[in-house]
C-alpha cells in the first residue's frame, strides 16, 4: 500500500504484499512436503529398530542417517521428483559420494518395480509439474497419514 506525502513523495507501507505472503506460505508448504516425503521414503522399508537398507549398496543404516535418493534426478518442476517409484532410501556415501551409484541403483530398482516401471519413469522425466497450493496441502496430509503407520521415530 502506498501513501502520498507532501511534495509528491511516496511512502510505502512496510510488510509483504498479499501475493508475496501467499508465495512465502507456498514455499513453506513445499518444504514441509519434502520433509515428510523424504522421511516416509527413508522409513518405508525400515525394520522395527529404524534400520533401512540402501537401495544401491544394500547396507543398513538408521533412517535418520540416510538420504531420499532419486533414480532420475528430480526437482520441484519434474513429475518424477515426488514419484515414490523413483525415490528410495539411500546411504549418504552412495547418494553423494558416488553420485547416486546409478548402476547398482538401477539393478535394485529393476528388482523392485521391474523394467516396465523404470521405462515409465523415463517417459515421465521431462514432464513439468506445477502443483497448486491445494495439491501440496493434500500431499502433506497424505504423507502425514502414511507416516503414522510406520516404525517409531527413534
XYZ file of N, CA and C in Angstrom:
462
model
N 0.845 -1.162 0.000
C 0.000 0.000 0.000
C 0.898 1.236 0.000
N 0.503 2.217 -0.715
C 1.292 3.451 -0.773
C 0.487 4.607 -0.226
N 1.231 5.617 0.200
C 0.599 6.821 0.708
C 1.372 8.003 0.137
N 0.666 8.972 -0.392
C 1.328 10.135 -0.986
C 1.543 11.177 0.099
N 2.782 11.644 0.192
C 3.147 12.671 1.154
C 3.278 14.010 0.440
N 3.645 15.039 1.196
C 3.863 16.370 0.611
C 4.968 16.305 -0.427
N 4.951 17.195 -1.340
C 5.959 17.349 -2.395
C 6.018 16.124 -3.302
N 4.933 15.359 -3.404
C 4.869 14.250 -4.345
C 5.652 13.018 -3.949
N 6.174 12.970 -2.728
C 6.923 11.791 -2.289
C 5.944 10.670 -1.951
N 6.375 9.467 -2.238
C 5.538 8.299 -1.968
C 6.180 7.500 -0.840
N 5.378 7.154 0.137
C 5.873 6.337 1.239
C 5.202 4.972 1.142
N 6.008 3.958 1.105
C 5.485 2.591 1.031
C 5.287 2.045 2.438
N 4.189 1.382 2.614
C 3.920 0.751 3.896
C 4.780 -0.504 4.001
N 5.383 -0.702 5.142
C 6.248 -1.860 5.329
C 5.410 -3.119 5.437
N 6.020 -4.228 5.067
C 5.332 -5.507 5.125
C 5.196 -6.092 3.733
N 4.866 -7.343 3.698
C 4.743 -8.039 2.423
C 3.366 -7.849 1.816
N 3.337 -7.837 0.508
C 2.061 -7.774 -0.183
C 1.352 -9.122 -0.018
N 0.050 -9.170 -0.222
C -0.671 -10.444 -0.118
C -0.101 -11.520 -1.061
N 0.325 -11.108 -2.248
C 0.901 -12.074 -3.195
C 2.205 -12.646 -2.664
N 3.050 -11.793 -2.094
C 4.320 -12.253 -1.531
C 4.089 -13.160 -0.327
N 3.085 -12.819 0.486
C 2.760 -13.664 1.634
C 2.296 -15.045 1.182
N 1.472 -15.071 0.149
C 0.994 -16.352 -0.387
C 2.151 -17.163 -0.948
N 3.070 -16.490 -1.642
C 4.238 -17.176 -2.200
C 5.110 -17.749 -1.081
N 5.258 -16.994 -0.022
C 6.059 -17.440 1.125
C 5.415 -18.662 1.790
N 4.082 -18.618 1.962
C 3.362 -19.765 2.536
C 3.501 -20.998 1.650
N 3.444 -20.795 0.324
C 3.558 -21.892 -0.632
C 4.947 -22.535 -0.535
N 5.985 -21.719 -0.458
C 7.350 -22.247 -0.336
C 7.519 -23.032 0.960
N 6.920 -22.519 2.038
C 6.981 -23.217 3.325
C 6.291 -24.573 3.242
N 5.140 -24.590 2.569
C 4.377 -25.824 2.425
C 5.161 -26.842 1.580
N 5.839 -26.375 0.543
C 6.641 -27.276 -0.293
C 7.801 -27.869 0.511
N 8.420 -27.062 1.343
C 9.497 -27.572 2.201
C 8.967 -28.625 3.155
N 7.790 -28.352 3.703
C 7.162 -29.326 4.623
C 6.862 -30.622 3.888
N 6.363 -30.526 2.670
C 6.081 -31.717 1.872
C 7.356 -32.515 1.653
N 8.444 -31.855 1.255
C 9.684 -32.598 1.010
C 10.164 -33.277 2.292
N 10.059 -32.597 3.409
C 10.498 -33.175 4.679
C 9.707 -34.447 5.001
N 8.390 -34.390 4.824
C 7.539 -35.555 5.094
C 7.782 -36.669 4.081
N 7.848 -36.316 2.803
C 8.068 -37.312 1.758
C 9.417 -38.000 1.963
N 10.450 -37.232 2.221
C 11.783 -37.779 2.444
C 11.798 -38.720 3.645
N 11.143 -38.311 4.723
C 11.069 -39.155 5.917
C 10.333 -40.457 5.600
N 9.224 -40.370 4.896
C 8.463 -41.567 4.529
C 9.309 -42.496 3.651
N 10.009 -41.937 2.674
C 10.862 -42.741 1.787
C 11.897 -43.499 2.610
N 12.531 -42.804 3.544
C 13.596 -43.418 4.335
C 13.066 -44.423 5.349
N 11.792 -44.272 5.759
C 11.220 -45.161 6.768
C 10.416 -46.320 6.194
N 9.994 -46.242 4.938
C 9.034 -47.235 4.438
C 9.559 -48.662 4.447
N 10.871 -48.853 4.351
C 11.422 -50.205 4.401
C 12.208 -50.469 5.679
N 12.108 -49.556 6.641
C 12.851 -49.702 7.893
C 12.255 -50.816 8.747
N 13.142 -51.489 9.479
C 12.675 -52.519 10.401
C 12.222 -51.863 11.713
N 11.884 -52.671 12.696
C 11.364 -52.130 13.963
C 12.412 -51.340 14.741
N 13.682 -51.461 14.363
C 14.749 -50.691 15.001
C 15.083 -49.422 14.218
N 14.347 -49.187 13.138
C 14.583 -47.993 12.332
C 15.697 -48.159 11.312
N 16.163 -49.393 11.107
C 17.247 -49.655 10.162
C 16.655 -49.902 8.771
N 17.185 -49.191 7.804
C 16.660 -49.263 6.442
C 17.794 -49.583 5.472
N 17.528 -50.422 4.465
C 18.588 -50.761 3.509
C 18.781 -49.679 2.444
N 20.020 -49.472 2.060
C 20.340 -48.565 0.958
C 19.958 -49.259 -0.347
N 19.248 -48.570 -1.211
C 18.833 -49.128 -2.494
C 20.031 -49.534 -3.349
N 21.141 -48.828 -3.205
C 22.293 -49.084 -4.073
C 23.225 -50.164 -3.541
N 23.671 -50.029 -2.298
C 24.668 -50.975 -1.779
C 24.068 -52.049 -0.884
N 22.835 -51.851 -0.421
C 22.168 -52.847 0.407
C 22.516 -52.777 1.889
N 23.514 -51.973 2.270
C 23.873 -51.860 3.680
C 22.749 -51.181 4.431
N 22.594 -51.578 5.707
C 21.531 -50.990 6.523
C 22.089 -49.888 7.401
N 21.320 -48.807 7.450
C 21.641 -47.662 8.291
C 20.353 -47.205 8.946
N 20.475 -46.465 10.043
C 19.285 -45.894 10.655
C 18.700 -44.875 9.673
N 17.390 -44.855 9.555
C 16.753 -43.989 8.550
C 17.116 -42.523 8.718
N 17.437 -42.097 9.936
C 17.818 -40.694 10.157
C 19.165 -40.361 9.525
N 19.966 -41.390 9.258
C 21.297 -41.186 8.678
C 21.324 -41.479 7.183
N 20.158 -41.510 6.564
C 20.072 -41.818 5.140
C 19.497 -40.630 4.376
N 19.624 -40.699 3.065
C 19.039 -39.707 2.168
C 17.865 -40.341 1.440
N 17.022 -39.494 0.878
C 15.996 -39.938 -0.058
C 16.605 -39.701 -1.440
N 17.148 -40.760 -2.028
C 17.882 -40.632 -3.289
C 16.996 -40.872 -4.495
N 17.136 -40.003 -5.483
C 16.364 -40.120 -6.728
C 17.121 -40.979 -7.738
N 16.395 -41.863 -8.416
C 16.991 -42.608 -9.535
C 17.137 -41.650 -10.711
N 16.031 -41.054 -11.106
C 16.078 -39.979 -12.107
C 16.035 -38.702 -11.291
N 17.119 -37.968 -11.348
C 17.247 -36.785 -10.504
C 16.119 -35.815 -10.817
N 15.387 -35.469 -9.778
C 14.225 -34.622 -9.962
C 14.350 -33.313 -9.230
N 13.572 -32.396 -9.657
C 13.475 -31.117 -8.973
C 12.007 -30.858 -8.739
N 11.710 -29.703 -8.211
C 10.319 -29.344 -7.976
C 9.514 -29.267 -9.262
N 10.177 -29.075 -10.364
C 9.439 -28.877 -11.604
C 9.204 -30.175 -12.367
N 9.742 -31.275 -11.919
C 9.594 -32.542 -12.637
C 8.623 -33.477 -11.919
N 7.844 -34.186 -12.693
C 6.871 -35.134 -12.160
C 7.559 -36.219 -11.331
N 8.751 -36.636 -11.746
C 9.441 -37.739 -11.066
C 10.020 -37.341 -9.709
N 10.079 -36.061 -9.391
C 10.649 -35.613 -8.130
C 9.956 -36.184 -6.905
N 8.634 -36.393 -6.991
C 7.867 -36.941 -5.877
C 7.187 -38.257 -6.243
N 7.695 -38.940 -7.233
C 7.163 -40.256 -7.608
C 7.822 -41.291 -6.700
N 7.025 -41.991 -5.900
C 7.578 -42.934 -4.921
C 8.334 -44.091 -5.571
N 8.096 -44.347 -6.847
C 8.871 -45.387 -7.540
C 10.276 -44.913 -7.852
N 10.481 -43.602 -7.852
C 11.738 -43.000 -8.258
C 12.645 -42.614 -7.090
N 12.106 -42.587 -5.877
C 12.871 -42.110 -4.726
C 12.903 -43.194 -3.651
N 14.116 -43.587 -3.250
C 14.298 -44.670 -2.282
C 15.348 -44.279 -1.262
N 15.325 -44.962 -0.130
C 16.332 -44.720 0.907
C 17.702 -45.076 0.338
N 18.646 -44.178 0.550
C 19.988 -44.369 0.013
C 20.995 -43.828 1.031
N 22.073 -44.573 1.239
C 23.074 -44.094 2.191
C 23.754 -42.847 1.623
N 24.291 -42.051 2.512
C 24.917 -40.789 2.118
C 26.075 -41.038 1.164
N 26.865 -42.093 1.423
C 28.025 -42.369 0.574
C 27.593 -42.681 -0.858
N 26.604 -43.538 -1.026
C 26.142 -43.870 -2.390
C 25.509 -42.650 -3.059
N 24.671 -41.921 -2.319
C 23.947 -40.799 -2.915
C 24.862 -39.629 -3.258
N 25.682 -39.226 -2.305
C 26.508 -38.041 -2.512
C 27.929 -38.400 -2.941
N 28.524 -39.386 -2.267
C 29.902 -39.753 -2.561
C 30.083 -40.422 -3.910
N 29.116 -41.227 -4.304
C 29.208 -41.952 -5.576
C 28.243 -41.413 -6.633
N 27.720 -40.240 -6.411
C 26.829 -39.621 -7.389
C 25.560 -40.399 -7.661
N 25.072 -41.091 -6.642
C 23.846 -41.873 -6.784
C 24.086 -43.356 -7.006
N 25.339 -43.734 -7.290
C 25.667 -45.149 -7.528
C 24.640 -45.761 -8.487
N 24.471 -45.089 -9.614
C 23.361 -45.355 -10.533
C 23.283 -46.779 -11.076
N 24.405 -47.407 -11.365
C 24.362 -48.764 -11.924
C 23.727 -49.729 -10.931
N 24.161 -49.668 -9.675
C 23.590 -50.561 -8.657
C 22.167 -50.153 -8.301
N 21.900 -48.848 -8.326
C 20.546 -48.351 -8.079
C 19.610 -48.950 -9.131
N 20.021 -48.914 -10.386
C 19.187 -49.432 -11.480
C 18.906 -50.923 -11.302
N 19.915 -51.688 -10.920
C 19.723 -53.128 -10.713
C 18.708 -53.399 -9.601
N 18.872 -52.689 -8.477
C 17.960 -52.885 -7.347
C 16.554 -52.397 -7.687
N 16.470 -51.299 -8.409
C 15.166 -50.756 -8.784
C 14.432 -51.700 -9.732
N 15.169 -52.322 -10.613
C 14.574 -53.299 -11.543
C 13.931 -54.441 -10.757
N 14.574 -54.843 -9.646
C 14.010 -55.891 -8.780
C 12.725 -55.422 -8.095
N 12.687 -54.131 -7.746
C 11.538 -53.604 -7.004
C 10.345 -53.257 -7.893
N 10.585 -52.560 -8.998
C 9.457 -52.084 -9.810
C 9.445 -52.651 -11.225
N 10.469 -53.434 -11.577
C 10.520 -54.045 -12.902
C 10.985 -53.072 -13.982
N 11.361 -53.634 -15.112
C 11.840 -52.810 -16.223
C 10.735 -51.898 -16.755
N 9.494 -52.392 -16.729
C 8.379 -51.546 -17.186
C 8.233 -50.306 -16.307
N 8.433 -50.464 -14.996
C 8.369 -49.322 -14.084
C 9.476 -48.317 -14.362
N 10.676 -48.814 -14.641
C 11.800 -47.929 -14.975
C 11.520 -47.200 -16.283
N 11.013 -47.926 -17.257
C 10.681 -47.298 -18.544
C 9.625 -46.202 -18.365
N 8.645 -46.457 -17.487
C 7.606 -45.453 -17.224
C 8.209 -44.195 -16.596
N 9.171 -44.380 -15.690
C 9.837 -43.220 -15.082
C 10.587 -42.409 -16.137
N 11.265 -43.105 -17.052
C 11.995 -42.391 -18.098
C 11.043 -41.624 -19.020
N 9.841 -42.160 -19.228
C 8.861 -41.440 -20.040
C 8.359 -40.175 -19.333
N 8.320 -40.218 -18.004
C 7.819 -39.081 -17.224
C 8.871 -38.012 -16.934
N 10.127 -38.318 -17.145
C 11.209 -37.464 -16.653
C 11.213 -36.034 -17.179
N 10.602 -35.787 -18.330
C 10.601 -34.430 -18.872
C 9.284 -33.692 -18.640
N 8.323 -34.370 -18.014
C 7.037 -33.717 -17.765
C 7.169 -32.706 -16.637
N 6.638 -31.535 -16.862
C 6.695 -30.450 -15.890
C 5.548 -30.603 -14.891
N 5.842 -30.291 -13.654
C 4.848 -30.365 -12.582
C 4.740 -28.998 -11.936
N 3.554 -28.411 -12.008
C 3.294 -27.121 -11.369
C 2.130 -27.312 -10.396
N 2.446 -27.725 -9.177
C 1.373 -28.012 -8.220
C 0.703 -26.744 -7.708
N -0.551 -26.893 -7.377
C -1.284 -25.800 -6.736
C -1.074 -25.913 -5.225
N -1.450 -24.869 -4.521
C -1.351 -24.881 -3.063
C -2.192 -26.033 -2.501
N -3.378 -26.247 -3.088
C -4.263 -27.312 -2.614
C -3.643 -28.694 -2.848
N -2.968 -28.878 -3.979
C -2.311 -30.164 -4.243
C -1.212 -30.429 -3.222
N -0.427 -29.403 -2.939
C 0.652 -29.554 -1.962
C 0.063 -29.877 -0.589
N -0.982 -29.142 -0.195
C -1.636 -29.409 1.097
C -2.155 -30.845 1.159
N -2.758 -31.312 0.073
C -3.265 -32.681 0.028
C -2.155 -33.707 0.167
N -1.032 -33.457 -0.478
C 0.104 -34.379 -0.380
C 0.702 -34.350 1.023
N 0.742 -33.190 1.641
C 1.240 -33.095 3.021
C 0.375 -33.963 3.929
N -0.930 -33.850 3.794
C -1.843 -34.659 4.614
C -1.658 -36.151 4.324
N -1.492 -36.493 3.047
C -1.295 -37.886 2.656
C -0.055 -38.479 3.323
N 1.063 -37.762 3.296
C 2.291 -38.302 3.874
C 2.287 -38.251 5.395
N 1.547 -37.319 5.977
C 1.377 -37.333 7.435
C 0.651 -38.621 7.839
N -0.369 -38.994 7.083
C -1.114 -40.226 7.366
C -0.250 -41.469 7.145
N 0.504 -41.488 6.055
C 1.364 -42.640 5.762
C 2.414 -42.844 6.856
N 2.921 -41.756 7.401
C 3.958 -41.850 8.425
C 3.422 -42.387 9.755
N 2.131 -42.205 9.996
C 1.554 -42.675 11.254
C 1.692 -44.191 11.432
N 1.638 -44.931 10.340
C 1.675 -46.394 10.428
C 3.078 -46.999 10.409
N 4.100 -46.190 10.270
C 5.462 -46.728 10.185
C 6.104 -46.807 11.567
N 7.307 -47.382 11.606
C 8.002 -47.575 12.884
C 8.229 -46.239 13.583
N 8.349 -46.265 14.906
C 8.529 -45.022 15.651
C 9.825 -44.310 15.274
N 9.806 -42.998 15.363
C 10.982 -42.195 15.010
C 11.968 -42.162 16.169
N 12.643 -43.273 16.383
C 13.600 -43.359 17.498
C 14.919 -42.758 17.148
